[in-house]
Amino acid sequence: MNIIMAKHCGFCSGVKYAVDTAMSLDPSNAYVLGEIIHNEAVVQAIKDKGLKVVESLDEIPDGSTVVFRSHGVPENYYEICNRRNIKVIDCTCAFVKRTQKIVKEQFAEGKFIVIIGEPEHPEVVGLLGWCNGSAAVINNPDAIPAEFASKELCVVCQTTFSAEKFEKIIKNIRKVCEKTVAVFKTICYTTVERQKEVEELASQCEAILVVGGMNSSNTAKLYEIAKKHCKNVFRLADADDLNYTKLKNFKSVGIVSGASTPNAQTREVLLKMEENTEVKATSSMADVVAKIDSESKFRKGQTVHATISQATDEGLQILLPFSKKEVALSKDELDCEVYNAADYVSKIGETIELLVVELKPSLKLSQKMIKLLAEEEALSSEIENGKEFTVVCTGTNKGGLTAQLGTYQVFVPAKEIRPGFVKDLTKYEGKTLRLRALEIKKSGRKEIIASQRVILQEERDARDAAKAEQEDEFFANIAVGDVVEGKVERVTGFGAFVSVNGFDCLAHISDLSWTGVDAVTDVLEIGKTYQFQVLKADKESKKVSIGYKQLQPQPWDLVDGKYNVGDIVHGKVVRIVPFGAFIEIEKGIDGLVHVSQISHERIETPATCLNVGDEVDAKILAVDSYARKMNLSIKALLPEGEKKRPQKAEGEEGTAKKSRAPRRANDDEVSSWNEGSIGGTSIGDLLASAQKNK
């Protein structure tokens, strides 16, 4: 039986720190809030030491000491402890702290928080306490709430959640959501590496052993992944759960363990398997140590010559100098477009040149990296001369962003990311950066210190210069009164923004129609081109006002021939004054019915007979389109000899008399209307003449 042990086994750094911290405490008056990790043996060891494990702060006396586990706690727990004089030893995982910070900041900015994870998991419960509990928790890709469509989302993830399941949920959220979705893949990188390794190992082995606590979330994820790629997967809490009879017929068995599994438990499983004489453990703890020792003679970046000994579907097996043990060379690390094992069978025994890429946790060699390095050196010369290059941001530190370009570490200081201050560096993770090198270190730790800000600043300066040049040319060739052609780009409640030769001009709503409009789109359509007249051009303030109505005929310009003396028109009373009533014939055109032309009877005021809003018929007595005036008569349409005057509805006349003091128009009021009459003839003369002709 061939036993293959995963490279990433045992405690992750966060769990190790929490356990070591708890075990180093004086147990008197010390408490652990919740299980330090999801492993029964470790929890029992902490209890045996004398520390008390509680589920609530209420169980902890004032003045005591409390350990916050790696899963984290709600934000208000710190305030509660401070108020009760409880000393906090915070062992919250760094990755969890980062997620808490994201949730707090994004919630403060008004985003709706979505947490991808298990609702009952303590990490998720803790995260809810960083956004006042106002968040949605999702663990099912097929259960995305429809309400997400109308919200701006911030999505984070439980650090031990399945990476594959996370991607499915994100994909489905993007299908539903119509607004901005800010996604933060907060899964711990060690979790991702373990999950990838389990997937690969399960595809290679006939059976897989998953070692870890039965209530451990990350161990459960490893078990689920292994089940997808291997039919025979066994989950063990410890060596006592190992049943060798179920394994003895398998030729290859892989062993993996969760981040909350002590190395001692995995070691006990290995030792129990080695007790069986049929088992040949090729990756026992002793073998791993011996292997690391044997690889120490190599150094990272060194080139070695190795002999091809086998060709399999997964790649090559090679023999290194001074070694009798074969080392695997993955097909992904070979310098070929498409790998075919048959092409390498004839090359068994040949020597190839390889680059040492990694030493720990195991030796990693590459052939294609040699070619990549040669290309990289050529590229570095171009980069030294100022050529722009791109990388994907892989992480952050206190000073800025980090990335990788071949074998070069790339560092972008925070002040060099973009013009202005960058508050949240984490939002650049996974984003492509456009960079120019500030400094290149080729010896020792190969590093490129680069700037994206200089590129963005140059482009901004170029745009500003081009815009300034365009504006100067625009204002040099435009003047008030010019007729210009412009395209309507966007509209607001107060007007339309029109592009004239690439410059934004404002057509105010009051300058769209002579008769007024309720909305800009009643006159102009977005995307269409119209003629406008320049009303104002201010180079200093960079503002240009244009009008559309100024190029359109006014209603009074169309009156001649349309309305003639003697015509009968229909209109609405729009205004009543002491000397008469104004009748709107059409939008923008109204005429005056003098108080003497309302009724054959003498009336004191027009309000006696008419109300604003009344629709009436009247006869045109005089019209002057130049002066924009029209004189009308209602009584001229009454049957000859009829003395009855128009009557208001019952109850209205009394009201009108109370609201207005009845009087005749004085001479100044009447003459103010008559001054523009035809040929200077007063309205009184015209009315007398019309009566005589009758």
XYZ file of C-alpha atoms in Angstrom, residues 17-694:
678
model
C -1.706 30.871 17.914
C -5.084 30.545 19.622
C -4.323 27.088 21.066
C -0.787 27.979 22.163
C -2.047 31.187 23.803
C -4.800 29.400 25.708
C -2.501 26.632 26.879
C 0.053 29.184 28.168
C -2.459 31.044 30.399
C -2.718 30.830 34.142
C -6.017 28.912 34.426
C -7.132 30.708 37.582
C -9.948 33.117 36.770
C -9.447 32.578 32.992
C -12.211 31.683 30.547
C -12.456 30.679 26.888
C -15.538 31.976 25.063
C -16.738 28.969 23.086
C -14.658 26.015 21.918
C -11.175 27.298 21.065
C -11.294 25.145 17.913
C -13.641 22.446 16.682
C -11.615 19.523 17.941
C -12.792 17.549 20.957
C -9.315 16.438 22.004
C -7.932 19.986 22.044
C -10.968 21.359 23.870
C -10.643 18.616 26.481
C -6.920 19.354 26.906
C -7.763 23.016 27.629
C -10.370 21.979 30.184
C -7.916 19.564 31.768
C -5.475 22.463 32.168
C -8.111 24.210 34.271
C -9.453 26.842 31.872
C -13.220 27.211 31.878
C -15.051 27.072 28.530
C -18.262 29.153 28.490
C -20.817 30.023 25.826
C -21.759 33.542 26.981
C -20.131 36.626 28.464
C -22.810 36.489 31.159
C -21.047 33.426 32.567
C -17.796 35.362 33.099
C -17.364 37.324 36.354
C -16.297 40.976 36.217
C -12.520 41.442 36.399
C -11.744 38.036 34.854
C -9.734 37.149 31.739
C -11.377 35.901 28.540
C -9.896 34.391 25.376
C -11.677 35.238 22.140
C -11.160 32.301 19.797
C -9.974 32.496 16.178
C -13.562 32.625 14.855
C -13.984 36.172 16.215
C -16.859 37.798 18.116
C -19.392 40.633 17.543
C -17.984 44.163 17.851
C -19.964 45.064 20.972
C -18.305 42.233 22.969
C -15.176 44.393 23.294
C -17.210 47.257 24.746
C -19.002 44.936 27.161
C -15.707 43.511 28.413
C -14.213 46.965 28.801
C -17.240 48.125 30.799
C -17.045 45.068 33.073
C -13.256 45.257 33.456
C -12.797 41.890 31.750
C -9.328 41.500 30.238
C -9.548 40.362 26.610
C -6.950 38.119 25.016
C -7.933 38.415 21.368
C -6.978 35.388 19.290
C -9.210 36.285 16.342
C -7.648 35.005 13.112
C -6.064 37.749 10.977
C -8.211 36.707 8.005
C -11.363 36.958 10.132
C -10.305 40.401 11.394
C -9.929 41.548 7.800
C -13.452 40.344 7.016
C -14.809 42.136 10.104
C -13.156 45.364 8.952
C -14.670 45.039 5.466
C -18.157 44.395 6.865
C -17.958 47.370 9.226
C -16.699 49.835 6.600
C -19.010 48.707 3.811
C -22.045 48.750 6.126
C -21.140 52.294 7.191
C -21.098 53.287 3.517
C -24.673 52.090 3.121
C -24.004 48.726 1.464
C -26.247 45.735 2.170
C -24.036 43.004 3.632
C -24.230 39.441 2.316
C -22.267 36.756 4.201
C -21.647 33.502 2.364
C -21.294 30.773 4.954
C -23.059 28.525 7.441
C -25.638 30.537 9.452
C -24.837 28.778 12.745
C -21.051 28.897 12.380
C -19.486 31.074 15.140
C -17.461 33.073 12.608
C -20.651 34.037 10.744
C -22.454 34.834 14.008
C -19.539 37.082 14.948
C -19.549 38.872 11.577
C -23.230 39.726 11.993
C -22.214 41.724 15.039
C -20.119 44.072 12.870
C -23.143 45.321 10.884
C -25.797 45.507 13.633
C -27.110 42.093 12.566
C -28.357 43.633 9.302
C -27.090 41.089 6.790
C -28.193 38.139 4.712
C -26.468 34.780 5.235
C -26.396 32.450 2.228
C -25.004 28.943 1.824
C -27.140 27.688 -1.055
C -26.308 28.739 -4.654
C -29.921 28.141 -5.673
C -31.510 30.320 -2.979
C -30.576 33.891 -3.929
C -33.260 36.347 -2.679
C -34.938 38.419 -5.405
C -34.660 41.501 -3.146
C -30.927 41.649 -3.982
C -31.840 43.155 -7.379
C -32.589 46.540 -5.831
C -29.663 46.701 -3.388
C -26.003 47.665 -3.550
C -24.328 44.577 -2.121
C -21.110 43.896 -0.280
C -20.391 40.153 -0.311
C -17.926 38.495 2.088
C -17.314 34.857 2.903
C -16.707 32.618 5.893
C -12.943 31.966 5.858
C -13.379 28.164 5.887
C -16.144 27.996 3.259
C -15.896 25.918 0.085
C -14.160 27.934 -2.648
C -16.090 26.080 -5.357
C -19.438 26.724 -3.695
C -18.495 30.381 -3.114
C -17.928 30.902 -6.854
C -21.300 29.359 -7.715
C -23.118 31.615 -5.240
C -21.336 34.733 -6.549
C -22.239 33.796 -10.128
C -25.921 33.461 -9.214
C -25.924 36.702 -7.199
C -24.603 38.601 -10.227
C -27.445 37.154 -12.314
C -30.052 38.537 -9.903
C -28.503 41.834 -8.821
C -29.011 44.880 -11.046
C -26.906 47.209 -8.905
C -23.293 47.267 -7.777
C -21.930 44.052 -6.216
C -18.654 44.462 -4.277
C -17.219 40.968 -3.792
C -14.523 40.222 -1.216
C -13.258 36.641 -1.435
C -12.308 36.379 2.218
C -11.677 32.633 2.254
C -8.363 31.994 4.036
C -5.624 31.220 1.494
C -4.568 28.153 3.500
C -8.155 26.902 3.258
C -8.055 27.315 -0.524
C -4.695 25.536 -0.756
C -5.944 22.619 1.366
C -9.093 22.289 -0.730
C -7.104 22.269 -3.990
C -4.684 19.694 -2.605
C -7.473 17.413 -1.409
C -9.080 17.572 -4.849
C -5.812 16.554 -6.522
C -5.050 13.836 -3.978
C -8.547 12.360 -4.172
C -8.202 12.125 -7.959
C -4.953 10.136 -7.594
C -5.719 7.744 -4.735
C -8.095 4.816 -4.361
C -8.980 5.900 -0.801
C -8.728 9.028 1.308
C -8.551 9.426 5.091
C -9.768 12.798 6.422
C -8.528 13.373 9.967
C -10.166 15.999 12.203
C -12.934 16.868 14.646
C -16.419 15.823 13.596
C -17.737 19.334 14.329
C -14.974 21.084 12.366
C -16.304 23.104 9.422
C -13.035 23.189 7.469
C -12.509 19.437 7.949
C -16.066 18.801 6.759
C -15.340 20.803 3.594
C -12.264 18.651 2.903
C -14.397 15.534 3.323
C -17.034 16.867 0.884
C -14.402 17.738 -1.741
C -12.712 14.339 -1.404
C -16.103 12.564 -1.859
C -16.560 14.273 -5.216
C -13.352 12.802 -6.611
C -12.920 9.514 -4.761
C -15.426 6.749 -3.978
C -13.688 5.606 -0.805
C -13.406 8.434 1.710
C -13.215 7.823 5.464
C -13.508 10.507 8.116
C -11.613 9.940 11.358
C -11.728 11.971 14.541
C -8.504 10.255 15.644
C -6.580 6.963 15.325
C -9.241 5.079 17.302
C -11.626 5.485 14.349
C -9.217 3.765 11.931
C -10.440 0.393 10.637
C -7.538 -1.113 8.710
C -9.604 -3.959 7.265
C -11.460 -1.383 5.132
C -8.171 -0.128 3.720
C -5.974 -3.175 3.210
C -7.082 -3.866 -0.363
C -6.361 -0.331 -1.654
C -3.063 0.228 -3.451
C -2.897 3.946 -2.652
C -4.291 5.855 0.326
C -4.132 9.626 0.784
C -4.190 11.292 4.209
C -5.420 14.843 4.778
C -6.253 16.781 7.929
C -8.147 19.980 8.753
C -6.754 23.259 10.038
C -8.030 22.421 13.523
C -6.363 18.992 13.628
C -3.176 18.691 15.723
C -0.238 17.016 13.997
C -0.169 14.524 16.856
C -3.528 13.078 15.808
C -2.412 12.636 12.209
C 0.861 11.113 13.386
C -1.068 8.572 15.488
C -3.090 7.546 12.422
C 0.136 7.056 10.426
C 1.756 5.032 13.191
C -1.292 2.802 13.503
C -1.177 2.120 9.769
C 2.560 1.406 9.904
C 1.898 -1.239 12.579
C 0.337 -3.375 9.844
C 3.058 -5.371 8.122
C 1.288 -5.183 4.736
C 1.583 -1.423 4.674
C 4.550 0.316 3.067
C 4.355 3.934 4.204
C 6.140 6.062 1.632
C 5.237 9.364 3.265
C 5.427 8.733 7.024
C 6.514 11.543 9.336
C 10.070 10.164 9.350
C 10.099 10.021 5.547
C 8.889 13.604 5.290
C 11.697 14.825 7.563
C 14.256 12.784 5.637
C 12.947 14.140 2.355
C 13.233 17.752 3.498
C 16.781 17.068 4.671
C 17.695 15.531 1.322
C 16.324 18.531 -0.552
C 18.268 21.060 1.517
C 21.283 20.768 -0.793
C 19.308 22.607 -3.465
C 18.585 26.331 -3.419
C 15.677 28.217 -4.877
C 16.433 29.607 -8.342
C 19.146 27.015 -9.001
C 19.224 25.119 -12.321
C 19.813 21.375 -12.180
C 20.178 18.605 -14.752
C 17.899 15.624 -14.174
C 17.346 12.317 -15.946
C 13.906 11.273 -17.213
C 13.007 7.882 -15.726
C 9.240 7.564 -16.424
C 6.462 9.215 -18.436
C 2.907 9.070 -17.084
C -0.335 10.840 -17.858
C 0.356 13.250 -14.966
C 3.878 14.143 -16.065
C 7.403 12.816 -15.713
C 9.330 10.996 -13.001
C 12.938 12.179 -12.868
C 16.160 11.268 -11.068
C 18.127 14.132 -9.568
C 21.921 14.072 -9.173
C 23.130 12.196 -6.045
C 19.665 10.812 -5.443
C 18.163 7.372 -5.955
C 14.621 8.586 -5.301
C 12.367 9.620 -8.161
C 10.804 13.085 -8.065
C 7.594 13.989 -9.863
C 7.693 16.714 -12.516
C 4.159 17.900 -13.260
C 3.110 18.134 -16.900
C 2.126 21.742 -16.156
C 5.806 22.554 -15.557
C 7.063 21.161 -18.873
C 7.958 23.439 -21.768
C 5.379 22.138 -24.250
C 2.098 23.446 -25.637
C 0.208 20.150 -25.165
C 1.574 17.343 -23.015
C 1.461 13.800 -24.421
C 3.125 11.042 -22.376
C 3.870 9.016 -25.542
C 6.101 11.827 -26.847
C 8.358 11.449 -23.802
C 8.637 7.644 -23.688
C 11.422 7.765 -26.296
C 13.206 10.409 -24.181
C 13.583 8.196 -21.072
C 17.233 8.311 -20.049
C 17.746 11.776 -21.508
C 18.846 14.711 -19.372
C 16.804 17.914 -19.123
C 17.549 21.232 -17.477
C 15.184 22.273 -14.659
C 14.799 25.211 -12.320
C 14.317 24.794 -8.579
C 11.118 26.780 -7.926
C 10.263 25.765 -4.334
C 11.945 23.810 -1.542
C 9.150 23.643 1.022
C 6.876 21.971 1.811
C 8.374 19.793 -0.935
C 10.773 20.195 -3.856
C 9.157 21.751 -6.918
C 10.955 21.850 -10.281
C 10.034 23.485 -13.567
C 11.257 23.391 -17.147
C 9.009 26.125 -18.528
C 10.218 28.585 -15.879
C 13.682 28.556 -17.498
C 12.173 29.834 -20.744
C 9.995 32.252 -18.790
C 13.042 33.648 -16.989
C 14.811 34.300 -20.289
C 11.752 36.170 -21.538
C 11.539 37.887 -18.177
C 15.075 39.241 -18.406
C 14.306 40.741 -21.806
C 11.117 42.222 -20.386
C 12.911 43.620 -17.333
C 15.235 45.570 -19.644
C 12.215 47.117 -21.353
C 10.597 47.791 -17.986
C 13.788 49.505 -16.812
C 13.446 51.823 -19.794
C 9.942 52.857 -18.739
C 7.725 50.343 -20.545
C 4.305 49.870 -18.992
C 3.473 46.375 -17.691
C 0.506 44.734 -16.020
C 0.150 42.400 -13.041
C -2.705 41.084 -10.929
C -2.640 42.265 -7.315
C -2.274 39.215 -5.070
C -2.267 40.840 -1.652
C -1.618 43.837 0.557
C 0.560 44.883 3.451
C 0.753 47.999 5.594
C 2.700 49.844 2.925
C 0.843 49.004 -0.282
C -0.010 46.288 -2.803
C 1.891 43.125 -3.705
C 1.977 41.074 -6.910
C 4.165 38.670 -8.853
C 5.772 39.088 -12.278
C 7.515 35.844 -13.106
C 10.159 35.445 -10.419
C 9.968 39.107 -9.438
C 8.065 40.286 -6.401
C 6.196 43.468 -7.310
C 5.460 46.116 -4.710
C 3.279 49.187 -5.279
C 3.499 51.705 -2.384
C 0.109 52.997 -1.269
C 0.906 56.531 -2.480
C 1.727 55.145 -5.942
C -1.590 53.350 -6.536
C -3.439 56.378 -7.906
C -3.561 60.152 -7.494
C -5.007 60.894 -4.077
C -5.269 58.884 -0.869
C -6.345 55.229 -0.984
C -8.257 54.279 2.163
C -8.954 50.583 1.520
C -6.092 48.652 -0.075
C -7.962 45.350 -0.024
C -10.343 46.418 -2.793
C -7.440 46.124 -5.258
C -6.873 42.432 -4.526
C -7.501 40.391 -7.664
C -7.526 43.551 -9.825
C -5.186 44.166 -12.763
C -2.692 46.976 -12.187
C -1.040 49.043 -14.922
C 2.455 49.841 -13.732
C 5.725 51.559 -14.518
C 8.886 50.567 -12.661
C 10.418 53.006 -10.197
C 13.196 50.631 -9.114
C 14.282 47.092 -10.055
C 16.294 44.877 -7.703
C 17.799 41.936 -9.596
C 20.121 40.533 -6.960
C 19.024 38.658 -3.854
C 15.278 38.969 -3.475
C 14.219 40.031 -6.967
C 11.794 42.909 -6.649
C 10.189 45.608 -8.757
C 8.954 48.730 -6.988
C 6.382 50.233 -9.314
C 3.782 52.963 -9.689
C 0.370 53.058 -11.273
C -0.144 56.663 -10.190
C 2.398 58.072 -12.688
C 0.536 56.443 -15.591
C -2.872 57.600 -14.425
C -1.537 61.105 -13.707
C 0.038 61.377 -17.162
C -3.200 60.265 -18.778
C -5.200 62.716 -16.661
C -2.806 65.545 -17.563
C -3.060 64.623 -21.236
C -6.865 64.596 -21.050
C -6.890 67.947 -19.229
C -4.535 69.476 -21.801
C -6.614 68.152 -24.696
C -9.783 69.399 -23.032
C -8.281 72.843 -22.424
C -7.145 73.052 -26.045
C -10.585 71.952 -27.224
C -12.257 74.545 -24.973
C -9.987 77.342 -26.211
C -10.795 76.473 -29.804
C -14.497 76.223 -28.987
C -14.740 79.645 -27.314
C -12.622 81.227 -30.061
C -15.185 80.188 -32.648
C -18.485 80.859 -30.890
C -20.399 84.068 -30.198
C -23.757 85.118 -28.808
C -26.365 84.927 -31.564
C -24.658 82.098 -33.475
C -26.832 79.247 -34.659
C -25.197 75.925 -33.745
C -26.024 72.277 -34.126
C -25.992 70.084 -31.017
C -26.848 66.595 -29.860
C -28.984 66.155 -26.731
C -26.876 64.031 -24.357
C -28.920 64.086 -21.140
C -31.843 65.912 -19.569
C -32.703 67.160 -16.081
C -35.690 68.848 -14.529
C -34.274 72.286 -15.364
C -33.041 71.725 -18.905
C -31.050 69.713 -21.431
C -27.289 69.265 -21.737
C -26.367 69.467 -25.400
C -23.029 68.546 -26.964
C -21.911 71.265 -29.389
C -18.608 70.353 -31.030
C -17.841 68.166 -28.001
C -18.629 70.892 -25.433
C -21.509 70.626 -22.973
C -23.986 73.498 -23.333
C -27.164 74.042 -21.333
C -30.540 74.633 -22.948
C -32.683 75.794 -20.028
C -36.273 74.549 -19.983
C -37.484 78.150 -20.211
C -35.688 78.503 -23.556
C -37.270 75.474 -25.211
C -40.758 76.761 -26.089
C -42.504 80.136 -26.233
C -45.544 78.671 -24.522
C -43.694 76.808 -21.770
C -43.362 73.045 -21.206
C -43.700 70.698 -18.227
C -40.775 68.461 -19.191
C -37.727 68.806 -21.441
C -38.667 65.626 -23.303
C -41.901 67.289 -24.432
C -39.714 69.208 -26.900
C -36.325 67.469 -27.195
C -35.404 63.800 -27.508
C -32.197 62.341 -26.053
C -29.764 61.307 -28.785
C -31.223 63.586 -31.462
C -29.573 66.618 -33.072
C -31.230 70.063 -33.248
C -30.445 73.658 -34.168
C -29.928 76.087 -31.261
C -29.058 79.752 -30.820
C -26.205 80.809 -28.536
C -27.608 83.018 -25.759
C -24.545 83.332 -23.517
C -20.905 82.231 -23.757
C -18.669 82.707 -20.705
C -15.140 81.394 -21.270
C -14.049 82.142 -17.709
C -16.768 80.050 -16.086
C -16.761 77.531 -18.975
C -20.516 77.889 -19.388
C -22.564 78.278 -22.557
C -26.329 78.825 -22.623
C -28.311 78.023 -25.762
C -31.955 78.316 -26.726
C -34.235 76.279 -28.941
C -37.337 78.479 -28.920
C -35.402 81.459 -30.270
C -35.285 79.720 -33.661
C -38.992 78.836 -33.598
C -41.889 81.194 -34.563
C -43.816 82.737 -31.680
C -47.591 82.108 -31.529
C -48.317 85.763 -32.387
C -46.131 85.504 -35.496
C -48.713 83.119 -36.949
C -51.800 85.177 -36.122
C -52.049 87.146 -39.399
C -54.444 85.361 -41.713
C -55.336 82.896 -38.998
C -57.481 85.283 -36.923
C -59.369 88.185 -38.572
C -61.746 90.937 -37.450
C -65.241 89.521 -37.345
C -64.152 85.935 -36.668
C -65.859 84.104 -33.829
C -63.432 82.332 -31.524
C -63.746 80.006 -28.535
C -61.533 80.388 -25.500
C -61.044 80.173 -21.753
C -61.046 82.986 -19.201
C -57.512 83.046 -17.801
C -57.397 86.389 -15.964
C -59.913 88.953 -14.728
C -59.007 92.591 -14.122
C -61.246 95.540 -13.148
C -61.510 96.767 -16.758
C -62.121 93.403 -18.464
C -61.292 89.738 -18.858
C -58.469 88.042 -20.810
C -59.519 85.069 -22.912
C -56.921 82.460 -23.990
C -57.667 81.586 -27.631
C -54.748 79.149 -27.881
C -51.481 78.529 -26.038
C -49.629 81.862 -26.045
C -52.443 83.960 -27.570
C -55.108 85.745 -25.582
C -57.444 88.649 -26.147
C -59.194 91.270 -24.003
C -62.945 91.473 -23.544
C -63.483 94.967 -22.170
C -66.025 95.241 -19.367
C -68.283 97.115 -21.776
C -68.193 94.175 -24.223
C -69.351 91.516 -21.795
C -73.061 92.371 -21.586
C -75.616 94.759 -23.109
C -76.395 95.771 -19.563
C -74.109 97.981 -17.605
C -71.980 95.943 -15.166
C -69.652 97.275 -12.497
C -66.965 94.569 -12.775
C -66.270 91.539 -15.056
C -66.280 89.286 -11.965
C -70.030 89.854 -11.811
C -70.477 87.653 -14.903
C -67.273 85.680 -15.450
C -65.004 83.273 -13.576
C -61.442 82.228 -14.354
C -61.722 78.917 -16.202
C -65.058 79.715 -17.928
C -65.143 78.748 -21.601
C -66.791 81.411 -23.797
C -67.355 82.391 -27.435
C -66.392 85.871 -28.559
C -66.142 87.976 -31.677
C -62.859 89.549 -32.799
C -63.216 93.357 -32.915
C -59.567 94.162 -33.561
C -56.269 92.273 -33.900
C -52.688 93.559 -34.022
C -50.054 90.792 -34.296
C -47.192 93.310 -34.082
C -48.447 94.701 -30.776
C -49.570 91.195 -29.754
C -53.073 92.382 -28.853
C -56.566 91.248 -29.706
C -59.889 92.905 -28.726
C -62.921 90.662 -28.280
C -66.642 91.051 -27.621
C -68.971 88.609 -25.940
C -72.092 90.797 -26.178
C -71.652 91.052 -29.953
C -72.743 87.413 -30.151
C -75.900 87.919 -28.095
C -79.124 88.122 -30.195
C -79.891 91.689 -31.285
C -81.990 93.529 -28.722
C -81.289 90.911 -25.969
C -80.446 92.733 -22.816
C -79.932 89.727 -20.567
C -76.382 89.524 -19.367
C -74.383 86.331 -18.658
C -75.225 84.970 -15.192
C -72.823 83.313 -12.760
C -73.821 80.155 -10.969
C -76.060 80.586 -7.944
C -74.131 81.857 -4.939
C -71.078 82.961 -6.941
C -72.011 86.599 -7.536
C -72.284 87.387 -3.874
C -68.924 85.833 -3.274
C -67.397 87.832 -6.092
C -68.803 91.070 -4.745
C -67.402 90.359 -1.328
C -63.974 89.520 -2.661
C -63.724 92.572 -4.956
C -64.895 96.143 -4.556
C -67.042 96.800 -7.630
C -65.723 99.688 -9.743
C -65.193 100.695 -13.318
C -61.763 100.740 -14.810
C -60.118 104.139 -14.553
C -58.818 105.948 -17.602
C -55.186 104.903 -17.001
C -56.073 101.208 -16.888
C -58.064 101.317 -20.098
C -55.540 103.469 -21.913
C -52.735 101.067 -20.942
C -54.429 98.423 -23.072
C -55.498 100.858 -25.836
C -52.025 102.245 -26.457
C -51.167 99.371 -28.769
C -54.439 99.288 -30.674
C -54.649 99.436 -34.440
C -53.694 102.852 -35.826
C -53.818 104.295 -32.322
C -57.603 103.954 -32.304
C -58.874 103.407 -28.800
C -60.964 100.413 -27.854
C -63.859 102.756 -27.135
C -63.758 104.213 -30.648
C -63.569 100.746 -32.174
C -66.537 99.548 -30.150
C -68.584 102.629 -31.054
C -67.761 102.152 -34.723
C -68.701 98.480 -34.588
C -72.047 99.326 -32.925
C -72.824 102.008 -35.545
C -72.095 99.613 -38.411
C -74.531 97.153 -36.959
